PDB file of C-alpha atoms in Angstrom:
ATOM      1  CA  MET H 663      92.093 -36.484  28.406  1.00  0.00           C
ATOM      2  CA  THR H 664      90.322 -39.434  30.386  1.00  0.00           C
ATOM      3  CA  SER H 665      89.553 -40.163  34.018  1.00  0.00           C
ATOM      4  CA  TYR H 666      90.647 -44.082  34.608  1.00  0.00           C
ATOM      5  CA  SER H 667      90.162 -45.297  38.552  1.00  0.00           C
ATOM      6  CA  SER H 668      91.827 -48.221  39.374  1.00  0.00           C
ATOM      7  CA  TRP H 669      90.600 -51.083  41.231  1.00  0.00           C
ATOM      8  CA  PHE H 670      92.860 -53.238  43.067  1.00  0.00           C
ATOM      9  CA  ARG H 671      92.076 -57.375  43.853  1.00  0.00           C
ATOM     10  CA  ALA H 672      93.508 -57.888  48.175  1.00  0.00           C
ATOM     11  CA  GLU H 673      96.501 -59.252  48.495  1.00  0.00           C
ATOM     12  CA  ASP H 674      97.484 -59.451  45.672  1.00  0.00           C
ATOM     13  CA  GLY H 675     100.490 -58.394  43.123  1.00  0.00           C
ATOM     14  CA  ARG H 676      99.067 -58.020  40.035  1.00  0.00           C
ATOM     15  CA  PRO H 677      98.837 -54.583  38.611  1.00  0.00           C
ATOM     16  CA  PRO H 678      95.843 -52.649  39.420  1.00  0.00           C
ATOM     17  CA  VAL H 679      93.248 -52.851  36.422  1.00  0.00           C
ATOM     18  CA  LEU H 680      92.133 -49.584  35.422  1.00  0.00           C
ATOM     19  CA  VAL H 681      88.532 -48.003  34.444  1.00  0.00           C
ATOM     20  CA  ALA H 682      88.495 -45.622  31.198  1.00  0.00           C
ATOM     21  CA  GLU H 683      85.509 -43.355  32.448  1.00  0.00           C
ATOM     22  CA  ARG H 684      84.148 -42.324  29.103  1.00  0.00           C
ATOM     23  CA  LEU H 685      81.447 -43.323  26.391  1.00  0.00           C
ATOM     24  CA  SER H 686      81.504 -47.004  25.343  1.00  0.00           C
ATOM     25  CA  TRP H 687      81.431 -47.108  21.745  1.00  0.00           C
ATOM     26  CA  ARG H 688      81.236 -50.986  21.959  1.00  0.00           C
ATOM     27  CA  VAL H 689      78.501 -51.328  24.070  1.00  0.00           C
ATOM     28  CA  LEU H 690      76.446 -48.040  22.631  1.00  0.00           C
ATOM     29  CA  ILE H 691      76.906 -50.408  18.714  1.00  0.00           C
ATOM     30  CA  LEU H 692      76.525 -54.145  20.065  1.00  0.00           C
ATOM     31  CA  GLY H 693      73.953 -53.324  22.579  1.00  0.00           C
ATOM     32  CA  TRP H 694      74.626 -56.463  25.920  1.00  0.00           C
ATOM     33  CA  PHE H 695      76.914 -58.738  24.121  1.00  0.00           C
ATOM     34  CA  GLY H 696      78.803 -55.371  24.093  1.00  0.00           C
ATOM     35  CA  LEU H 697      79.223 -55.699  27.775  1.00  0.00           C
ATOM     36  CA  VAL H 698      79.460 -59.675  28.072  1.00  0.00           C
ATOM     37  CA  LEU H 699      82.508 -58.711  25.609  1.00  0.00           C
ATOM     38  CA  GLN H 700      84.059 -56.527  28.609  1.00  0.00           C
ATOM     39  CA  GLY H 701      84.382 -59.189  30.594  1.00  0.00           C
ATOM     40  CA  CYS H 702      80.527 -57.367  32.409  1.00  0.00           C
ATOM     41  CA  TRP H 703      78.428 -60.956  32.285  1.00  0.00           C
ATOM     42  CA  ILE H 704      76.376 -60.371  35.121  1.00  0.00           C
ATOM     43  CA  ALA H 705      74.713 -56.699  34.163  1.00  0.00           C
ATOM     44  CA  GLY H 706      75.328 -57.616  30.149  1.00  0.00           C
ATOM     45  CA  LEU H 707      73.012 -60.960  31.161  1.00  0.00           C
ATOM     46  CA  LEU H 708      70.844 -58.824  32.333  1.00  0.00           C
ATOM     47  CA  ALA H 709      70.175 -56.532  30.149  1.00  0.00           C
ATOM     48  CA  GLY H 710      70.059 -59.352  26.848  1.00  0.00           C
ATOM     49  CA  ALA H 711      67.123 -60.406  29.176  1.00  0.00           C
ATOM     50  CA  ALA H 712      65.241 -57.028  28.994  1.00  0.00           C
ATOM     51  CA  THR H 713      66.421 -56.360  25.402  1.00  0.00           C
ATOM     52  CA  ILE H 714      64.668 -59.826  25.527  1.00  0.00           C
ATOM     53  CA  ALA H 715      61.240 -59.006  26.990  1.00  0.00           C
ATOM     54  CA  VAL H 716      60.945 -55.427  25.619  1.00  0.00           C
ATOM     55  CA  TRP H 717      61.258 -57.347  22.117  1.00  0.00           C
ATOM     56  CA  ALA H 718      59.028 -59.860  23.203  1.00  0.00           C
ATOM     57  CA  VAL H 719      56.290 -56.776  24.284  1.00  0.00           C
ATOM     58  CA  LEU H 720      56.969 -55.004  21.378  1.00  0.00           C
ATOM     59  CA  GLY H 721      57.269 -57.155  18.795  1.00  0.00           C
ATOM     60  CA  HIS H 722      57.513 -55.388  14.985  1.00  0.00           C
ATOM     61  CA  SER H 723      55.957 -52.643  16.047  1.00  0.00           C
ATOM     62  CA  THR H 724      57.788 -48.900  14.754  1.00  0.00           C
ATOM     63  CA  LEU H 725      58.620 -48.105  19.609  1.00  0.00           C
ATOM     64  CA  ILE H 726      61.155 -50.597  19.105  1.00  0.00           C
ATOM     65  CA  ALA H 727      63.420 -48.884  17.663  1.00  0.00           C
ATOM     66  CA  PRO H 728      63.895 -46.062  19.312  1.00  0.00           C
ATOM     67  CA  VAL H 729      63.676 -47.877  22.780  1.00  0.00           C
ATOM     68  CA  TRP H 730      66.316 -50.022  21.470  1.00  0.00           C
ATOM     69  CA  LEU H 731      68.641 -46.952  20.227  1.00  0.00           C
ATOM     70  CA  GLY H 732      68.052 -45.372  24.154  1.00  0.00           C
ATOM     71  CA  LEU H 733      69.261 -48.994  25.736  1.00  0.00           C
ATOM     72  CA  HIS H 734      72.039 -49.237  23.346  1.00  0.00           C
ATOM     73  CA  LEU H 735      72.955 -45.174  25.129  1.00  0.00           C
ATOM     74  CA  GLY H 736      72.196 -44.901  28.445  1.00  0.00           C
ATOM     75  CA  LEU H 737      74.048 -49.286  28.291  1.00  0.00           C
ATOM     76  CA  ALA H 738      77.007 -46.951  26.034  1.00  0.00           C
ATOM     77  CA  LEU H 739      76.761 -44.271  28.740  1.00  0.00           C
ATOM     78  CA  CYS H 740      77.148 -45.753  32.544  1.00  0.00           C
ATOM     79  CA  ALA H 741      79.151 -49.397  31.200  1.00  0.00           C
ATOM     80  CA  ALA H 742      82.127 -47.748  33.524  1.00  0.00           C
ATOM     81  CA  ASP H 743      79.537 -47.979  36.794  1.00  0.00           C
ATOM     82  CA  ILE H 744      78.515 -50.576  35.241  1.00  0.00           C
ATOM     83  CA  LYS H 745      82.074 -51.722  35.359  1.00  0.00           C
ATOM     84  CA  GLU H 746      83.158 -51.131  38.511  1.00  0.00           C
ATOM     85  CA  TRP H 747      79.409 -52.788  39.811  1.00  0.00           C
ATOM     86  CA  GLU H 748      81.563 -56.384  38.467  1.00  0.00           C
ATOM     87  CA  LEU H 749      84.817 -55.501  40.086  1.00  0.00           C
ATOM     88  CA  ARG H 750      83.294 -54.689  43.207  1.00  0.00           C
ATOM     89  CA  LEU H 751      81.150 -57.626  42.961  1.00  0.00           C
ATOM     90  CA  ASN H 752      84.533 -59.897  42.299  1.00  0.00           C
ATOM     91  CA  GLY H 753      85.613 -58.678  45.496  1.00  0.00           C
ATOM     92  CA  LEU H 754      88.200 -55.806  43.952  1.00  0.00           C
ATOM     93  CA  THR H 755      88.248 -52.146  46.333  1.00  0.00           C
ATOM     94  CA  ALA H 756      88.625 -49.164  44.628  1.00  0.00           C
ATOM     95  CA  GLY H 757      91.841 -47.207  44.624  1.00  0.00           C
ATOM     96  CA  PRO H 758      92.681 -43.834  43.177  1.00  0.00           C
ATOM     97  CA  VAL H 759      91.943 -42.319  40.168  1.00  0.00           C
ATOM     98  CA  VAL H 760      94.057 -41.363  37.789  1.00  0.00           C
ATOM     99  CA  ILE H 761      93.342 -38.425  34.312  1.00  0.00           C
ATOM    100  CA  ALA H 762      95.661 -39.423  31.828  1.00  0.00           C
ATOM    101  CA  PRO H 763      95.412 -39.527  27.229  1.00  0.00           C
ATOM    102  CA  GLY H 764      95.680 -43.916  27.186  1.00  0.00           C
ATOM    103  CA  ALA H 765      95.317 -46.591  29.991  1.00  0.00           C
ATOM    104  CA  GLU H 766      99.351 -47.104  29.486  1.00  0.00           C
ATOM    105  CA  ALA H 767     100.385 -43.291  30.272  1.00  0.00           C
ATOM    106  CA  ALA H 768      97.321 -43.713  33.578  1.00  0.00           C
ATOM    107  CA  LEU H 769      99.281 -47.003  34.820  1.00  0.00           C
ATOM    108  CA  LEU H 770     102.870 -45.137  34.714  1.00  0.00           C
ATOM    109  CA  ARG H 771     101.559 -42.207  36.189  1.00  0.00           C
ATOM    110  CA  LEU H 772      99.246 -43.855  38.815  1.00  0.00           C
ATOM    111  CA  LEU H 773     103.118 -45.675  40.341  1.00  0.00           C
ATOM    112  CA  GLU H 774     104.385 -43.104  40.160  1.00  0.00           C
ATOM    113  CA  ARG H 775     102.184 -41.036  42.116  1.00  0.00           C
ATOM    114  CA  HIS H 776     101.332 -43.638  44.748  1.00  0.00           C
ATOM    115  CA  PRO H 777     104.321 -45.499  43.952  1.00  0.00           C
ATOM    116  CA  GLY H 778     103.532 -47.800  47.420  1.00  0.00           C
ATOM    117  CA  ILE H 779     100.564 -48.918  45.605  1.00  0.00           C
ATOM    118  CA  LEU H 780     102.269 -52.049  44.377  1.00  0.00           C
ATOM    119  CA  ALA H 781     105.152 -52.107  46.822  1.00  0.00           C
ATOM    120  CA  PRO H 782     103.270 -53.522  50.206  1.00  0.00           C
ATOM    121  CA  ARG H 783     100.669 -56.072  48.492  1.00  0.00           C
ATOM    122  CA  ALA H 784     104.061 -58.010  46.214  1.00  0.00           C
ATOM    123  CA  ALA H 785     105.715 -57.750  49.465  1.00  0.00           C
ATOM    124  CA  THR H 786     103.139 -60.488  50.994  1.00  0.00           C
ATOM    125  CA  ALA H 787     103.089 -62.016  48.293  1.00  0.00           C
ATOM    126  CA  GLY H 788     106.704 -63.030  48.631  1.00  0.00           C
ATOM    127  CA  GLU H 789     106.633 -64.679  51.641  1.00  0.00           C
TER     128      GLU H 789
END
C-alpha cells in the first residue's frame, strides 16, 4: 500500500494529479535525468548542474563514486517532495491524501470518499 497525495489546478475539471509517496526507482538509476523524465524540469536541471559541478571539482577522483551514489539516493528518496514542489510552482493546490495499492485504485478511492471534488469544478467549467 502506498500513500498518494492529490493535487488540483484551480477552476479546472481535469482529474487530480496523484503523487506516490515512495522511493523513485527511475531517479535512483538515472539521477537528475530521471527527475526531468518525471516532469520536474526545474529541480532536474538544478540537480544536473550540481552533478556537473561535482564532476568538475572531483574529476576522476575516487571520491566521485560515493558522492554520485549519495546524490542519486538523496534525489530518489525526495522525488515525491520534489514533484510536489514543482506542482506547487505550477499553480496546483494540495488535496486529500489517500492510501491504495496503485494509482488507479487511489483515484477511485479518492473519488469514492470525496465525491464532491470534481463536481464543483466540472459545473463551473460547463458554464
